[in-house]
PDB file of C-alpha atoms in Angstrom:
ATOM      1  CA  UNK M  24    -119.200-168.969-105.276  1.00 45.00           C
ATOM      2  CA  UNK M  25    -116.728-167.982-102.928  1.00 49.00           C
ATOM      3  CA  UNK M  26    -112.752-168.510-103.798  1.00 48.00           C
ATOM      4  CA  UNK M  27    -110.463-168.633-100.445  1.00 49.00           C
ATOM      5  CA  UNK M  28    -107.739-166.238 -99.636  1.00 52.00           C
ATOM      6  CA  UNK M  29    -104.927-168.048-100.987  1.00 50.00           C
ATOM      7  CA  UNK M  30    -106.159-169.873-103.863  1.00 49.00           C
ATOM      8  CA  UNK M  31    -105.616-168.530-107.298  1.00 54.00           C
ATOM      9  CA  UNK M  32    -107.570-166.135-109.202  1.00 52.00           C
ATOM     10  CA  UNK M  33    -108.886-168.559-111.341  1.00 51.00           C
ATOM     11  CA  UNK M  34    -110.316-171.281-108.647  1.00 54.00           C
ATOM     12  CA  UNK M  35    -113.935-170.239-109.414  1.00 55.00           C
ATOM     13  CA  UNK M  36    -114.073-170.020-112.760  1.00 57.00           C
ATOM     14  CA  UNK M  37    -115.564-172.715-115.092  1.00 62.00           C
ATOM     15  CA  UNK M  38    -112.164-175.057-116.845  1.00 64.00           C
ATOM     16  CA  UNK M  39    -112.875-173.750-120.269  1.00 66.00           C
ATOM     17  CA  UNK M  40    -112.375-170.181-119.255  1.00 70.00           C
ATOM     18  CA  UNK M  41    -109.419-170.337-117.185  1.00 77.00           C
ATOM     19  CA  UNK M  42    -107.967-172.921-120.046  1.00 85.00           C
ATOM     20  CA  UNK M  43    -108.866-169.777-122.549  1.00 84.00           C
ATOM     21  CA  UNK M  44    -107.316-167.056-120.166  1.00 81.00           C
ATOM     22  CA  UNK M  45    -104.245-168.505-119.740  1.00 83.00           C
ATOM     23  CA  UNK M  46    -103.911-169.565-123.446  1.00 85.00           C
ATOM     24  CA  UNK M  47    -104.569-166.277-124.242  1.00 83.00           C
ATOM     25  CA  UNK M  48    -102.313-164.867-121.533  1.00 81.00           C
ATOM     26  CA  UNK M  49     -98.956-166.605-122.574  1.00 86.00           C
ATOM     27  CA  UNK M  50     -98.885-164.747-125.804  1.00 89.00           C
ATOM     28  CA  UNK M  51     -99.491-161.352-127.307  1.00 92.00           C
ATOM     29  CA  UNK M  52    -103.274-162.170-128.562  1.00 92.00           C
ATOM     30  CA  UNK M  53    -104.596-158.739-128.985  1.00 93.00           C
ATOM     31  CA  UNK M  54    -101.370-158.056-131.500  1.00 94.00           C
ATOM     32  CA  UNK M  55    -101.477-161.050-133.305  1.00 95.00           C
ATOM     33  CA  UNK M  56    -105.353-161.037-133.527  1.00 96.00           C
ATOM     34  CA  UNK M  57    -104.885-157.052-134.599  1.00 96.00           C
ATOM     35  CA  UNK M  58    -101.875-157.918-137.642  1.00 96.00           C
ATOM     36  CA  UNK M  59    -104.331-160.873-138.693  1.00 96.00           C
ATOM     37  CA  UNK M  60    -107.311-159.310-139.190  1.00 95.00           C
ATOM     38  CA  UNK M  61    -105.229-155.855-140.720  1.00 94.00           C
ATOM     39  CA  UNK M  62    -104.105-158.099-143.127  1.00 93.00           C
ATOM     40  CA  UNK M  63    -107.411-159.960-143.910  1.00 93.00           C
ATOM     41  CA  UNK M  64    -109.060-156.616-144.545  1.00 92.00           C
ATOM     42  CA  UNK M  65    -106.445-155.159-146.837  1.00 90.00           C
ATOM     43  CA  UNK M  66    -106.979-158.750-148.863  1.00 87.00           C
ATOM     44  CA  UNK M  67    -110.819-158.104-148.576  1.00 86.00           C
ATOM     45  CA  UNK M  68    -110.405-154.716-150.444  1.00 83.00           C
ATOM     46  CA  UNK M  69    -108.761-156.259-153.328  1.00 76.00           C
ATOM     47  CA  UNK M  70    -111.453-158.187-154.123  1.00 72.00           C
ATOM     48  CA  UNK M  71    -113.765-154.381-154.203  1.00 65.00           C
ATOM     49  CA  UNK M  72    -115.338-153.442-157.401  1.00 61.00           C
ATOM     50  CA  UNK M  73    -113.526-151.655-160.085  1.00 56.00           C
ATOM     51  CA  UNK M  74    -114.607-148.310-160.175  1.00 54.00           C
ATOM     52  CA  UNK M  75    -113.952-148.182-155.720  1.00 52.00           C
ATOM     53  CA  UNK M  76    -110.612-149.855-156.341  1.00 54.00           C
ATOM     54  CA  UNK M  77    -107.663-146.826-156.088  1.00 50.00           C
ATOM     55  CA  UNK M  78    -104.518-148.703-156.406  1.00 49.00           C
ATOM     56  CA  UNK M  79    -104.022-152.849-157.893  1.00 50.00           C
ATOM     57  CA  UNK M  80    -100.310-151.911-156.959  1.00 44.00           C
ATOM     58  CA  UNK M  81     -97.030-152.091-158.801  1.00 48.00           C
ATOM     59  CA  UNK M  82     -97.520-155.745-160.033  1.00 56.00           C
ATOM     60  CA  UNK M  83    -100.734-157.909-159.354  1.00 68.00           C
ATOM     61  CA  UNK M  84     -99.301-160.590-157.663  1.00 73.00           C
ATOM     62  CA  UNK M  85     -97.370-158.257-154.940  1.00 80.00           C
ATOM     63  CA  UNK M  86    -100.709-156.941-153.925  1.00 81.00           C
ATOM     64  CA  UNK M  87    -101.822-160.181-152.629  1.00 84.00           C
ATOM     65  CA  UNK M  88     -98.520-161.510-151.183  1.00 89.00           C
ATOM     66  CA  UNK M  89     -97.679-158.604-148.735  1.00 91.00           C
ATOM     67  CA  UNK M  90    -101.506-158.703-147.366  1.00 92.00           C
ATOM     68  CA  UNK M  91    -101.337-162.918-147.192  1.00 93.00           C
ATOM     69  CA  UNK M  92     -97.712-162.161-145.559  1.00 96.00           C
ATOM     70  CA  UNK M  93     -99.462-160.177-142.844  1.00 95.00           C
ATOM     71  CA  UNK M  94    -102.260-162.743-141.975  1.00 96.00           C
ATOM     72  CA  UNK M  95     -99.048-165.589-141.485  1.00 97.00           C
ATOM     73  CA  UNK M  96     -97.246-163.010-139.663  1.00 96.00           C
ATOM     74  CA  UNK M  97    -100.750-162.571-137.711  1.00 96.00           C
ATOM     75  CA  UNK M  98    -100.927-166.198-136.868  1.00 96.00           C
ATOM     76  CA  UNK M  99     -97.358-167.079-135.774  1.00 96.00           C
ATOM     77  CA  UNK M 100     -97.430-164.193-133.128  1.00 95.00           C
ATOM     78  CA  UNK M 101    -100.763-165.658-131.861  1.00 94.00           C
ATOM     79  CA  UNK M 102     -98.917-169.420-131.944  1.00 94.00           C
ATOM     80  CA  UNK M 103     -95.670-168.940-131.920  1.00 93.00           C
ATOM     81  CA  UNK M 104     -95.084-166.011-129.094  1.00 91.00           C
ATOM     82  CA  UNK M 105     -91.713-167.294-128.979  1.00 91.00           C
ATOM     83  CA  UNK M 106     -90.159-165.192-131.998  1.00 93.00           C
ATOM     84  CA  UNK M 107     -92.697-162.543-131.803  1.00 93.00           C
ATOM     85  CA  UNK M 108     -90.233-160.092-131.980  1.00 94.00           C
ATOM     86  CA  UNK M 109     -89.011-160.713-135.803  1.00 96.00           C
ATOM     87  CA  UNK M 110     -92.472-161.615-136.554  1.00 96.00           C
ATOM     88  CA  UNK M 111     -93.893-158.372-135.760  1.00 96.00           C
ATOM     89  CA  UNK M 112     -90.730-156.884-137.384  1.00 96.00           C
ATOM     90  CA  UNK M 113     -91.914-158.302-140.717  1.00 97.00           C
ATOM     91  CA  UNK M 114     -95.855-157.566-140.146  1.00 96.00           C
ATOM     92  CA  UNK M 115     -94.755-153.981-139.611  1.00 96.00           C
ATOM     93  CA  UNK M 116     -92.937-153.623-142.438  1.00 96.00           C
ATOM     94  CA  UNK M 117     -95.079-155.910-144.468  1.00 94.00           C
ATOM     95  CA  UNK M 118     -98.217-153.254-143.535  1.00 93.00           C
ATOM     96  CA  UNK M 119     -96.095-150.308-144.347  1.00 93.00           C
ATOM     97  CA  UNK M 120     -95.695-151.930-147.802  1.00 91.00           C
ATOM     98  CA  UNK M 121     -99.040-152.511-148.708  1.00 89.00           C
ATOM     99  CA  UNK M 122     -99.526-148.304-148.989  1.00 88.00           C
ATOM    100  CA  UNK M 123     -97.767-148.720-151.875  1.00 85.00           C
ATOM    101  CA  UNK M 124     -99.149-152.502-153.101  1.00 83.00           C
ATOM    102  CA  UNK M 125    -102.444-153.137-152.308  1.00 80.00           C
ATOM    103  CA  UNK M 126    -105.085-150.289-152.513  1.00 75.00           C
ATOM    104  CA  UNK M 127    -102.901-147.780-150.121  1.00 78.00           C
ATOM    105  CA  UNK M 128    -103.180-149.948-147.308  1.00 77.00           C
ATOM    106  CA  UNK M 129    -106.789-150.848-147.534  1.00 79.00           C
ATOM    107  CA  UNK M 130    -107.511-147.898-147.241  1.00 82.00           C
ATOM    108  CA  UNK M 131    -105.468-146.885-144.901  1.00 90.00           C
ATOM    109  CA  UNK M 132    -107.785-148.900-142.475  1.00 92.00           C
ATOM    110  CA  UNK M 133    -105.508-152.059-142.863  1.00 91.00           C
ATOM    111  CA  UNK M 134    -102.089-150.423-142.518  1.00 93.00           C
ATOM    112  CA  UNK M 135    -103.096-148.958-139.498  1.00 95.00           C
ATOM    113  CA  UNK M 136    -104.570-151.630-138.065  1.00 96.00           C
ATOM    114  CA  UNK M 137    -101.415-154.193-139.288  1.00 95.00           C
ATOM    115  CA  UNK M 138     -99.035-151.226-137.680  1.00 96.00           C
ATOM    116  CA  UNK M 139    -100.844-150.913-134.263  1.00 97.00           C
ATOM    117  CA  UNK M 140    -101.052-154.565-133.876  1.00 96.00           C
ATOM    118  CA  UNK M 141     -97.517-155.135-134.623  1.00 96.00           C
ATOM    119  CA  UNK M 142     -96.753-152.594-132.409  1.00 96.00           C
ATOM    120  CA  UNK M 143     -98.450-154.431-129.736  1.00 95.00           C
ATOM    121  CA  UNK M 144     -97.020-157.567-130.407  1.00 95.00           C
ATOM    122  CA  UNK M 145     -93.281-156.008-130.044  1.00 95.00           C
ATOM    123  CA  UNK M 146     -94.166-154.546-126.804  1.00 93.00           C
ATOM    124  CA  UNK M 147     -95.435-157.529-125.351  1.00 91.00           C
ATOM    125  CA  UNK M 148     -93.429-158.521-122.240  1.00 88.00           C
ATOM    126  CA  UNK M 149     -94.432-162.093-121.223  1.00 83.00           C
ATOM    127  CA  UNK M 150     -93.623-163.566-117.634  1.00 79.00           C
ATOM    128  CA  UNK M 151     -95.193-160.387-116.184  1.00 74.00           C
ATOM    129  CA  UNK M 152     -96.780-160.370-112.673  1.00 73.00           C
ATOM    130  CA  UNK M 153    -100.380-159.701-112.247  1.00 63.00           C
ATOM    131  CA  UNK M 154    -100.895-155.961-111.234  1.00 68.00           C
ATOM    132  CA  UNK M 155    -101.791-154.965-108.048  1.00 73.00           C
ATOM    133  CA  UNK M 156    -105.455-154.676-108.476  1.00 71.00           C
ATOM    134  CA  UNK M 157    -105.830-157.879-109.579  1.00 70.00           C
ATOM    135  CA  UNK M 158    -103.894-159.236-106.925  1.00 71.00           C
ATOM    136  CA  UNK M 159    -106.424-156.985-104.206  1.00 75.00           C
ATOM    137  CA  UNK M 160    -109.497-158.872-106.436  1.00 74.00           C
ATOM    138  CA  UNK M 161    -108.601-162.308-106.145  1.00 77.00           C
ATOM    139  CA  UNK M 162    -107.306-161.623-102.389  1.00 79.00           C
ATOM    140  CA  UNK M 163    -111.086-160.371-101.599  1.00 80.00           C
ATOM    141  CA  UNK M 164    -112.698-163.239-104.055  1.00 73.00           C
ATOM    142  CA  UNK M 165    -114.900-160.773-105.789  1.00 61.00           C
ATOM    143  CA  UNK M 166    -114.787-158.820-108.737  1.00 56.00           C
ATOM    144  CA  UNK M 167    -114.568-154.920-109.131  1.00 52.00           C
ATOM    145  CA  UNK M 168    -118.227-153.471-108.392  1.00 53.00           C
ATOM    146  CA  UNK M 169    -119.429-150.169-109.697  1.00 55.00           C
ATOM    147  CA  UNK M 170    -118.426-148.399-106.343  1.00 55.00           C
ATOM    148  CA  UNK M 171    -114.507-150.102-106.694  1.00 54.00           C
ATOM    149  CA  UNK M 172    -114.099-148.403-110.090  1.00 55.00           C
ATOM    150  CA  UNK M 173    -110.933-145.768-109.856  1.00 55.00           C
ATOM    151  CA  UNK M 174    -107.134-145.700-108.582  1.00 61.00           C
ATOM    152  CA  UNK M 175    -106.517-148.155-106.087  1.00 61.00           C
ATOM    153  CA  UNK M 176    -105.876-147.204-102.611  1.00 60.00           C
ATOM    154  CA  UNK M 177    -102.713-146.476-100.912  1.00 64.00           C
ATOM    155  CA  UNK M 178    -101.672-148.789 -97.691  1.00 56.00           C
TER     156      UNK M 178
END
């Protein structure tokens, strides 16, 4: 299946794909997807038998809002990219709090996960041209073989 010179990078591909791609490119996915499940897993360890359990936190009920506050924060990046910014504001903060509410983080496991995905939703620039290798890819209609792997070539 060959894809001509000027069409788009995505001419070949099967509709569903492409429809996922670009869904997935016009917001920070890997963020959101990384504060959702951080927070899922530090909700997960709650519910661990007594005797592995560390920390129930300061009150109960705290211990299951900041966790349940990550997995919103989680989804509104993923479908609201718009106001990612104070959304990962409050997921990073929000993981940084469970330490101290809900089993130290789960575990630390959670909080770090919750921190790095929140991190990557704040970074997240959208509107950003492909890079040049892609660009080189789709001009050549094929993708990267084994012998392409490596720093692109100067012109």
């Amino acid at each position: 299946m060959a894809v001509e010179p000027g069409a788009p990078a995505s001419a070949g591909a099967p509709a569903g794909r492409t429809g996922w791609r670009g869904w997935r490119g016009r917001r920070p996915f890997w963020g959101g997807l990384l504060v959702l499940l951080g927070g899922a897993e530090i909700l997960f360890t709650l519910r661990a038998p007594l005797p592995v359990v560390l920390h129930i936190g300061m009150q109960g009920l705290t211990g299951y809002l900041v966790p349940a506050l990550m997995v919103v924060c989680g989804a509104l990046i993923l479908f609201n990219p718009a106001q990612r910014l104070f959304y990962s504001v409050l997921a990073v903060l929000s993981s940084l709090a469970s330490w101290m509410t809900s089993n130290l983080g789960g575990f630390l496991f959670g909080m770090l996960i919750g921190v790095v995905g929140s991190c990557l939703a704040f970074g997240w620039l959208p509107d950003q041209p492909p890079r040049r290798r892609r660009l080189r890819r789709a001009a050549r209609g094929k993708t990267a073989g084994p012998a392409e792997v490596g720093p692109p070539a100067r012109a």
